[in-house]
Coordinates of N, CA, C and O in Angstrom, one line a residue:
M95 N -15.5 30.7 -18.5 CA -13.8 30.1 -18.5 C -13.3 29.1 -19.6 O -14.5 29.0 -20.2
D96 N -12.5 29.8 -20.5 CA -11.7 28.4 -21.3 C -11.6 27.8 -20.6 O -11.1 27.4 -19.8
R97 N -10.7 27.3 -22.4 CA -9.7 25.7 -21.6 C -8.8 25.8 -21.0 O -8.7 25.1 -19.9
R98 N -8.1 27.0 -21.0 CA -7.4 27.0 -20.5 C -7.0 27.6 -19.3 O -6.0 27.0 -18.2
Q99 N -8.2 28.1 -18.1 CA -8.0 28.7 -17.3 C -9.4 27.8 -16.2 O -8.8 26.6 -15.4
I100 N -10.3 26.2 -17.3 CA -10.2 25.0 -16.6 C -9.1 24.2 -16.1 O -9.4 23.1 -15.2
L101 N -7.9 24.0 -17.1 CA -7.2 23.1 -16.6 C -5.8 23.8 -15.9 O -6.1 23.3 -15.0
T102 N -6.3 25.0 -15.5 CA -5.4 25.5 -14.9 C -5.6 25.1 -13.1 O -5.6 24.8 -12.6
A103 N -6.9 25.7 -13.2 CA -7.5 24.7 -11.6 C -8.1 23.8 -11.7 O -7.8 23.4 -10.8
G104 N -7.9 23.3 -12.1 CA -7.6 21.6 -12.3 C -6.9 21.1 -12.4 O -6.7 20.5 -10.9
V105 N -6.0 21.2 -12.7 CA -4.2 21.2 -12.1 C -3.6 21.5 -11.1 O -3.8 21.2 -9.8
S106 N -4.4 22.3 -10.4 CA -4.1 23.6 -9.2 C -5.2 22.5 -8.1 O -4.4 22.3 -7.1
A107 N -6.2 22.3 -8.2 CA -6.9 21.3 -7.3 C -6.2 19.7 -7.1 O -6.2 19.9 -6.6
L108 N -5.7 19.6 -8.2 CA -4.8 18.4 -8.1 C -3.9 18.3 -7.4 O -3.2 17.4 -6.2
G109 N -3.1 19.8 -7.5 CA -1.6 19.6 -7.0 C -1.8 19.7 -5.4 O -1.5 19.6 -4.4
I110 N -3.1 20.8 -4.4 CA -3.5 20.8 -3.5 C -3.8 19.5 -2.9 O -3.6 19.4 -1.7
L111 N -5.1 18.9 -4.0 CA -4.9 17.5 -3.1 C -3.6 16.3 -2.6 O -3.9 15.5 -1.7
T112 N -2.6 16.6 -3.8 CA -1.9 15.5 -3.6 C -0.5 16.1 -2.5 O 0.0 15.7 -1.4
F113 N -0.8 17.8 -2.6 CA 0.4 17.7 -1.5 C -0.1 17.9 0.2 O 0.7 17.5 1.3
L114 N -1.5 18.3 0.4 CA -2.6 17.1 1.5 C -2.5 16.4 1.8 O -2.2 15.5 3.2
R115 N -2.5 14.9 1.1 CA -2.2 13.8 1.3 C -0.6 13.7 1.3 O -0.6 13.2 2.6
A116 N 0.1 13.7 0.6 CA 1.6 13.7 1.1 C 1.8 14.7 3.2 O 3.0 13.6 3.5
A117 N 1.6 15.5 2.6 CA 1.7 16.3 4.2 C 1.1 15.6 5.0 O 1.7 15.8 6.3
G118 N -0.4 15.0 4.8 CA -0.6 14.0 6.0 C -0.1 12.6 6.2 O -0.2 12.0 7.8
G119 N 1.2 12.6 5.2 CA 1.9 11.0 5.3 C 0.5 10.0 5.3 O -0.3 10.0 4.6
A120 N 0.8 8.9 6.0 CA -0.2 8.2 6.2 C -1.3 8.3 6.8 O -1.9 9.2 6.8
L121 N -2.5 7.6 7.2 CA -3.6 7.6 7.5 C -3.9 8.1 9.2 O -2.5 8.4 9.6
A122 N -4.1 9.5 9.2 CA -4.7 10.3 10.4 C -5.0 9.2 10.9 O -6.7 8.5 10.7
G123 N -4.8 9.4 12.0 CA -5.4 8.3 13.3 C -3.8 8.2 14.2 O -2.7 8.4 14.1
T124 N -4.3 7.0 15.2 CA -3.9 7.0 16.6 C -3.2 5.8 16.0 O -3.9 4.5 15.8
F125 N -1.8 5.3 15.8 CA -1.3 3.8 15.6 C -0.1 3.6 16.6 O 0.4 4.5 17.5
A126 N -0.3 2.7 16.8 CA 0.6 1.6 17.9 C 2.7 2.2 18.1 O 3.0 2.5 18.7
V127 N 2.7 2.6 16.1 CA 4.0 2.6 16.0 C 3.5 3.7 15.5 O 3.3 4.3 13.9
V128 N 4.8 5.1 15.9 CA 4.5 6.6 15.5 C 5.7 6.7 15.2 O 7.1 6.7 16.2
K129 N 6.2 7.6 14.2 CA 7.6 8.2 14.1 C 7.4 9.6 13.7 O 6.7 10.0 12.8
S130 N 8.4 10.0 13.5 CA 8.9 11.5 13.2 C 8.6 10.9 11.8 O 9.8 9.6 10.3
E131 N 8.6 12.0 10.6 CA 8.4 11.8 9.3 C 10.3 11.7 8.8 O 10.5 10.7 7.8
A132 N 11.3 12.3 9.4 CA 12.6 12.3 9.1 C 13.0 10.3 9.3 O 14.2 10.1 9.1
A133 N 12.4 10.1 10.8 CA 13.0 8.7 11.4 C 12.0 7.9 10.2 O 13.2 6.9 9.6
W134 N 10.9 8.2 9.7 CA 10.4 6.9 8.8 C 11.2 7.7 7.4 O 12.2 6.5 6.5
R135 N 12.3 8.3 7.2 CA 12.8 8.5 5.9 C 13.9 7.6 5.7 O 14.4 7.3 5.2
A136 N 14.4 8.2 7.2 CA 15.3 7.4 7.3 C 16.2 6.0 7.1 O 16.6 4.8 7.4
Q137 N 15.0 5.6 7.6 CA 14.4 4.1 7.8 C 13.8 3.3 6.7 O 13.9 2.3 5.7
L138 N 13.2 4.0 5.4 CA 12.4 3.4 4.7 C 13.1 3.6 3.3 O 13.4 3.0 2.6
G139 N 13.9 4.6 3.3 CA 14.7 5.2 2.3 C 13.3 5.6 1.0 O 12.6 6.1 1.7
S140 N 14.1 6.9 0.7 CA 12.8 7.0 -0.8 C 12.3 6.4 -1.3 O 11.0 6.7 -1.3
A141 N 12.3 5.0 -2.1 CA 11.8 3.9 -2.4 C 9.8 4.0 -1.2 O 8.9 4.2 -1.2
G142 N 10.7 3.3 0.1 CA 10.1 2.6 0.9 C 9.0 4.1 1.7 O 7.8 3.6 1.6
Y143 N 9.5 4.9 1.6 CA 8.9 6.3 1.7 C 7.6 6.4 1.2 O 6.4 6.9 1.7
A144 N 7.9 6.6 -0.1 CA 7.2 6.9 -1.2 C 6.2 6.4 -1.7 O 4.8 6.5 -1.1
V145 N 6.2 4.9 -0.7 CA 5.4 4.1 -1.3 C 4.7 3.9 0.2 O 2.9 4.3 0.6
L146 N 4.9 3.6 1.8 CA 4.4 3.5 3.1 C 4.0 4.4 3.4 O 3.2 4.4 4.3
R147 N 4.4 5.3 3.1 CA 4.0 6.9 3.6 C 3.8 8.0 3.2 O 2.2 8.6 3.7
Q148 N 3.5 7.2 1.3 CA 3.0 8.7 0.5 C 1.8 8.2 0.2 O 1.5 9.1 -1.7
H149 N 1.4 7.0 0.4 CA 0.3 6.4 -0.9 C 0.7 6.1 -2.2 O 0.1 6.1 -3.0
G150 N 2.1 5.9 -2.6 CA 2.9 5.8 -3.8 C 2.3 3.8 -4.4 O 1.7 3.1 -3.4
T151 N 3.2 3.6 -5.9 CA 3.0 2.6 -6.2 C 4.1 2.0 -6.6 O 4.6 3.6 -7.5
E152 N 4.2 1.3 -6.6 CA 6.1 1.0 -7.4 C 5.8 0.6 -8.2 O 4.4 0.4 -8.8
R153 N 6.7 0.1 -9.3 CA 6.2 -0.2 -10.1 C 6.2 -1.6 -10.8 O 6.6 -2.5 -10.0
P154 N 4.9 -1.9 -11.4 CA 4.6 -3.8 -11.6 C 5.7 -4.3 -12.1 O 6.1 -4.2 -12.8
G155 N 6.0 -5.5 -12.0 CA 6.9 -6.8 -11.5 C 8.1 -6.2 -11.2 O 9.3 -6.9 -11.4
S156 N 8.2 -5.0 -10.6 CA 9.5 -4.6 -9.8 C 10.3 -5.4 -8.3 O 11.2 -5.2 -7.9
S157 N 9.1 -6.0 -8.3 CA 9.8 -6.5 -6.6 C 9.8 -7.9 -6.5 O 9.8 -8.9 -7.2
P158 N 11.1 -8.7 -6.4 CA 11.6 -9.3 -6.6 C 11.1 -10.3 -4.9 O 9.9 -11.9 -5.5
L159 N 9.6 -9.8 -4.4 CA 8.9 -11.0 -4.3 C 7.4 -11.3 -4.6 O 7.0 -12.0 -4.2
N160 N 7.9 -11.0 -5.6 CA 6.9 -11.9 -6.9 C 7.1 -12.8 -7.8 O 6.1 -14.1 -7.2
A161 N 8.3 -13.7 -7.0 CA 9.1 -14.7 -7.4 C 8.8 -15.5 -6.0 O 9.2 -16.1 -6.0
E162 N 8.6 -14.8 -4.8 CA 8.9 -15.9 -3.4 C 8.1 -16.3 -3.2 O 6.9 -16.6 -2.9
K163 N 8.2 -18.0 -2.8 CA 7.4 -19.2 -3.2 C 7.7 -20.1 -1.3 O 7.1 -20.9 -1.2
R164 N 8.8 -19.2 -0.5 CA 8.8 -20.4 0.0 C 7.7 -20.4 1.7 O 7.2 -19.5 1.3
A165 N 7.7 -21.2 2.2 CA 6.8 -21.0 3.5 C 8.0 -19.7 4.3 O 8.7 -19.9 4.6
G166 N 6.4 -19.1 4.8 CA 7.2 -17.6 6.3 C 5.8 -17.4 6.1 O 4.9 -16.9 6.0
R167 N 6.4 -16.2 6.2 CA 5.0 -14.8 6.5 C 5.5 -13.7 5.9 O 7.3 -13.5 6.1
F168 N 4.7 -12.9 5.6 CA 5.6 -10.8 4.9 C 4.7 -10.0 5.9 O 3.6 -10.5 6.9
V169 N 6.0 -9.3 6.4 CA 5.7 -8.1 7.2 C 5.2 -7.3 7.1 O 6.0 -6.8 6.3
C170 N 4.7 -6.4 7.7 CA 5.0 -4.6 7.6 C 6.7 -4.1 7.1 O 7.0 -4.6 8.1
A171 N 6.6 -3.7 6.0 CA 8.6 -3.4 6.3 C 8.9 -2.0 6.4 O 9.4 -2.2 7.5
G172 N 7.2 -0.9 7.8 CA 7.8 -0.3 8.2 C 7.8 -0.2 9.7 O 8.5 0.1 10.1
C173 N 7.0 -2.1 10.5 CA 7.4 -2.5 11.4 C 7.2 -3.3 12.3 O 7.2 -4.0 13.4
D174 N 7.6 -4.0 11.7 CA 7.3 -5.9 11.5 C 5.7 -6.6 11.7 O 5.9 -7.9 12.3
Q175 N 5.4 -5.4 11.4 CA 3.6 -6.0 11.7 C 2.8 -7.5 10.5 O 3.6 -7.4 10.0
P176 N 3.6 -8.5 11.0 CA 2.5 -10.1 10.6 C 1.8 -9.2 10.0 O 0.3 -9.4 10.0
L177 N 2.0 -9.4 8.1 CA 0.7 -9.0 7.7 C -0.7 -10.1 6.7 O -1.6 -10.3 6.7
F178 N 0.3 -10.5 6.3 CA -0.1 -12.2 5.6 C 1.1 -13.7 5.6 O 2.0 -13.4 5.8
A179 N 0.7 -14.8 4.7 CA 0.6 -15.9 5.5 C 1.2 -16.4 3.8 O 0.8 -16.0 3.2
S180 N 2.2 -17.0 4.2 CA 2.0 -17.4 2.4 C 1.4 -18.4 2.2 O 1.5 -18.6 0.7
S181 N 0.6 -19.2 2.6 CA -0.5 -19.6 1.5 C -1.1 -19.1 1.2 O -1.7 -19.8 0.7
A182 N -1.4 -17.6 1.9 CA -2.4 -16.9 1.2 C -2.2 -16.1 -0.3 O -2.8 -15.4 -0.9
K183 N -0.8 -16.2 -1.1 CA 0.1 -15.2 -2.1 C -0.6 -16.7 -2.9 O -0.2 -17.9 -3.2
F184 N -0.9 -16.1 -4.0 CA -1.1 -16.2 -5.5 C -0.1 -15.5 -6.6 O -0.6 -14.5 -6.0
E185 N -0.5 -16.0 -7.8 CA -0.1 -14.9 -8.9 C -1.2 -14.6 -9.5 O -2.0 -15.4 -10.0
S186 N -1.1 -13.2 -9.2 CA -2.4 -12.7 -9.7 C -2.3 -12.1 -11.5 O -3.0 -11.8 -12.2
G187 N -0.8 -12.4 -11.9 CA -0.5 -11.5 -12.9 C -1.0 -10.4 -13.3 O -0.5 -9.5 -14.2
T188 N -0.7 -9.7 -12.2 CA -1.0 -8.1 -12.0 C 0.9 -7.2 -12.2 O 0.9 -6.1 -11.8
G189 N 1.3 -8.3 -11.2 CA 3.1 -8.0 -11.8 C 3.1 -7.1 -9.8 O 4.7 -6.7 -9.3
W190 N 2.2 -7.4 -9.6 CA 2.6 -7.3 -7.8 C 2.3 -8.5 -7.0 O 1.2 -9.2 -7.5
P191 N 3.0 -8.2 -5.4 CA 2.1 -9.7 -4.7 C 1.1 -9.3 -4.5 O 0.5 -8.8 -4.1
S192 N 0.4 -10.6 -4.2 CA -1.3 -10.7 -4.6 C -1.3 -11.4 -3.4 O -0.9 -13.2 -3.6
F193 N -2.2 -11.6 -2.6 CA -2.8 -12.5 -1.4 C -4.4 -12.8 -1.4 O -4.8 -11.7 -1.5
T194 N -5.2 -13.6 -0.6 CA -6.6 -14.0 -0.9 C -7.3 -13.6 0.1 O -8.0 -12.3 0.8
A195 N -6.3 -13.3 1.8 CA -6.7 -12.0 2.5 C -5.3 -11.8 3.5 O -4.5 -13.0 3.4
P196 N -5.8 -11.2 4.4 CA -4.8 -10.8 5.2 C -4.5 -11.7 6.9 O -5.7 -12.7 7.0
L197 N -3.6 -11.9 7.3 CA -3.9 -12.6 8.9 C -5.0 -11.3 9.4 O -5.0 -10.3 9.6
V198 N -5.0 -12.1 10.9 CA -6.4 -11.4 11.8 C -6.0 -10.6 12.3 O -5.0 -10.6 12.7
E199 N -6.6 -9.1 12.1 CA -6.2 -7.8 12.9 C -5.3 -7.4 12.3 O -4.3 -6.5 12.9
A200 N -4.6 -7.0 11.4 CA -3.1 -7.3 10.6 C -3.3 -5.9 10.0 O -2.7 -5.1 10.1
V201 N -4.3 -5.9 9.1 CA -4.0 -4.7 8.4 C -5.9 -3.4 8.5 O -6.8 -4.2 8.7
G202 N -6.3 -2.8 7.9 CA -7.2 -2.1 8.1 C -7.4 -1.5 6.7 O -6.8 -1.1 5.3
T203 N -8.9 -1.1 6.1 CA -8.7 0.1 5.0 C -9.6 1.4 5.1 O -9.9 1.3 6.2
T204 N -9.5 1.5 4.5 CA -10.6 3.0 4.0 C -10.2 2.7 2.2 O -10.4 2.0 1.6
T205 N -11.4 4.1 2.0 CA -11.7 4.2 0.7 C -10.6 5.2 0.6 O -10.2 6.2 0.5
D206 N -10.4 5.0 -1.4 CA -9.4 5.5 -1.8 C -9.9 6.6 -3.3 O -10.3 5.2 -4.0
S207 N -10.6 7.4 -2.9 CA -11.0 7.7 -4.0 C -10.0 8.8 -5.3 O -10.2 9.7 -6.0
S208 N -8.6 8.7 -4.7 CA -7.4 9.1 -5.7 C -7.3 8.8 -7.2 O -8.5 7.5 -7.6
L209 N -7.2 9.1 -8.2 CA -7.1 8.5 -9.8 C -8.3 8.5 -10.5 O -9.2 8.0 -11.4
G210 N -9.8 9.4 -9.6 CA -10.8 9.8 -9.9 C -11.2 8.2 -10.5 O -12.7 8.3 -11.0
M211 N -11.5 7.2 -8.9 CA -11.9 6.2 -8.4 C -12.3 6.5 -8.2 O -11.4 6.4 -7.0
S212 N -13.2 4.7 -7.6 CA -12.8 4.7 -5.8 C -12.6 3.4 -5.9 O -12.6 2.4 -6.5
R213 N -11.5 3.1 -5.4 CA -11.0 1.2 -3.9 C -11.0 1.3 -3.6 O -10.8 2.6 -2.3
T214 N -10.6 0.2 -2.9 CA -10.0 -0.4 -1.0 C -9.3 -0.3 -0.8 O -8.3 -0.9 -1.2
E215 N -8.6 0.8 0.0 CA -7.1 0.6 0.3 C -6.5 0.2 1.2 O -7.1 0.5 3.1
V216 N -5.1 -0.4 1.9 CA -5.1 -1.4 2.6 C -3.6 -0.6 2.8 O -2.8 -0.5 2.4
H217 N -3.5 -0.8 4.6 CA -2.8 0.1 5.4 C -1.9 -1.0 6.3 O -2.8 -1.8 7.0
C218 N -1.3 -1.5 7.3 CA -1.3 -1.6 8.8 C -1.5 -1.1 9.2 O -1.9 -0.2 9.8
R219 N -2.5 -2.2 10.3 CA -3.2 -1.6 11.1 C -1.9 -1.0 12.6 O -2.3 -0.7 13.1
R220 N -1.4 -1.6 12.5 CA 0.3 -0.9 13.5 C 1.1 0.2 13.7 O 0.7 1.2 14.1
C221 N 1.1 0.6 12.0 CA 1.8 2.4 12.1 C 1.5 2.9 10.9 O 1.7 4.0 10.7
G222 N 0.1 2.1 10.4 CA -0.5 2.8 9.0 C -0.4 3.0 7.5 O -0.2 3.8 7.2
G223 N 1.1 2.6 8.1 CA 2.1 2.4 6.1 C 0.6 1.9 5.2 O 0.5 0.6 5.1
H224 N 0.9 3.1 4.4 CA 0.2 2.0 2.8 C 0.6 0.7 1.7 O 2.1 1.4 2.4
L225 N -0.1 0.5 2.2 CA 0.0 -1.3 1.3 C 0.5 -1.7 0.2 O 0.7 -1.9 -0.7
G226 N -0.8 -1.0 0.2 CA -1.3 -1.4 -1.3 C -3.2 -1.0 -1.6 O -3.9 -0.4 -0.8
H227 N -4.1 -2.4 -2.1 CA -4.9 -2.1 -2.7 C -6.1 -3.5 -2.5 O -5.2 -4.6 -3.4
V228 N -7.5 -3.7 -2.5 CA -8.1 -4.7 -2.5 C -9.0 -4.4 -3.2 O -9.4 -3.7 -3.3
F229 N -9.3 -6.2 -4.3 CA -10.0 -6.2 -5.3 C -10.8 -6.9 -4.8 O -10.6 -8.2 -5.0
D230 N -12.1 -7.3 -5.3 CA -12.9 -8.4 -5.7 C -12.5 -9.3 -7.1 O -14.3 -9.2 -7.3
D231 N -11.7 -8.9 -6.9 CA -11.9 -10.1 -8.2 C -10.7 -11.1 -8.7 O -9.9 -12.2 -9.2
G232 N -10.4 -12.1 -7.1 CA -9.3 -13.1 -6.6 C -9.5 -14.3 -6.5 O -11.3 -14.4 -7.2
P233 N -9.3 -15.4 -6.0 CA -9.9 -16.6 -6.3 C -10.6 -17.4 -5.3 O -10.3 -16.7 -4.1
K234 N -10.6 -17.8 -5.3 CA -11.7 -18.4 -3.8 C -10.4 -18.8 -3.3 O -9.3 -18.5 -3.4
P235 N -10.5 -19.0 -1.9 CA -12.0 -19.1 -1.1 C -12.9 -17.9 -0.8 O -13.6 -17.1 -0.6
T236 N -12.0 -16.0 -0.7 CA -12.1 -14.7 -0.3 C -12.9 -14.5 -1.6 O -13.6 -13.8 -1.3
G237 N -12.6 -14.4 -3.0 CA -13.1 -13.8 -4.3 C -11.9 -12.2 -4.0 O -12.5 -11.9 -4.9
Q238 N -11.4 -12.2 -2.8 CA -10.4 -11.3 -2.7 C -8.8 -11.3 -3.1 O -8.5 -12.0 -3.3
R239 N -8.2 -10.1 -4.1 CA -7.2 -10.3 -4.2 C -6.3 -9.0 -3.8 O -7.1 -8.0 -4.1
Y240 N -6.0 -8.9 -2.2 CA -5.3 -8.2 -1.8 C -3.4 -7.6 -2.4 O -2.8 -8.4 -2.4
C241 N -3.6 -6.3 -3.5 CA -2.5 -6.6 -4.5 C -1.6 -5.4 -3.2 O -2.4 -4.3 -3.5
M242 N -0.4 -5.9 -3.4 CA 0.8 -5.3 -2.4 C 1.9 -5.3 -3.2 O 2.5 -5.2 -3.9
N243 N 1.9 -3.7 -2.8 CA 3.7 -2.9 -3.3 C 4.9 -4.0 -2.3 O 4.7 -3.8 -0.6
G244 N 5.2 -4.3 -3.3 CA 6.5 -5.3 -2.3 C 7.0 -4.6 -1.7 O 8.0 -5.3 -0.3
I245 N 7.3 -3.2 -2.3 CA 8.5 -2.9 -1.0 C 7.5 -2.4 0.3 O 8.3 -1.6 1.3
A246 N 7.2 -2.5 0.0 CA 5.7 -2.5 1.7 C 5.7 -3.7 2.2 O 5.5 -3.1 3.8
L247 N 6.4 -4.3 2.0 CA 6.5 -5.9 2.5 C 7.9 -6.4 2.7 O 8.4 -6.0 2.3
R248 N 8.1 -7.0 4.2 CA 9.4 -8.4 4.2 C 9.0 -9.2 3.8 O 7.9 -9.9 5.1
F249 N 9.8 -10.1 4.3 CA 8.8 -11.8 3.9 C 10.2 -12.0 4.9 O 11.6 -11.6 5.2
E250 N 9.6 -12.7 5.9 CA 10.0 -14.0 6.6 C 9.6 -15.4 6.2 O 8.7 -15.4 6.8
P251 N 11.6 -16.0 6.5 CA 11.3 -17.7 6.0 C 10.6 -18.0 7.3 O 11.2 -17.8 8.3
A252 N 10.3 -19.1 7.0 CA 8.9 -20.1 8.1 C 10.9 -21.0 9.0 O 11.7 -21.0 7.9

């Protein structure tokens, strides 16, 4: 094989994987909140749909929730599942809203092997919507950093 054939094969494989992931929408499985893809698109808009249902990522620093400091809770933009207490939010300097821990039974995780690395993906336990990723470089007491897409969340003041 020459370089052109290798590059073409690689791009084709990446395209197929992207298509299969997008075609599957959120995680395969049974969730309490299930809607058609058309209903999700209508509810979430194109940017929200791309993140919550197609595992996208918003641009860092683009979410108004980065500056949210009031008491309250952060809920799933797809189904209103309470996800994070405002007391768990911290400034990570990454450009995305970050939390030390989710509320009990609020989220699920899977392994995300996209982008040539292994990360822990975080999804809403009720609707399966993609929220972001969790990393082991957060502050005490948990040492975890739940790095969430702001567009996947909605803030409810206390």
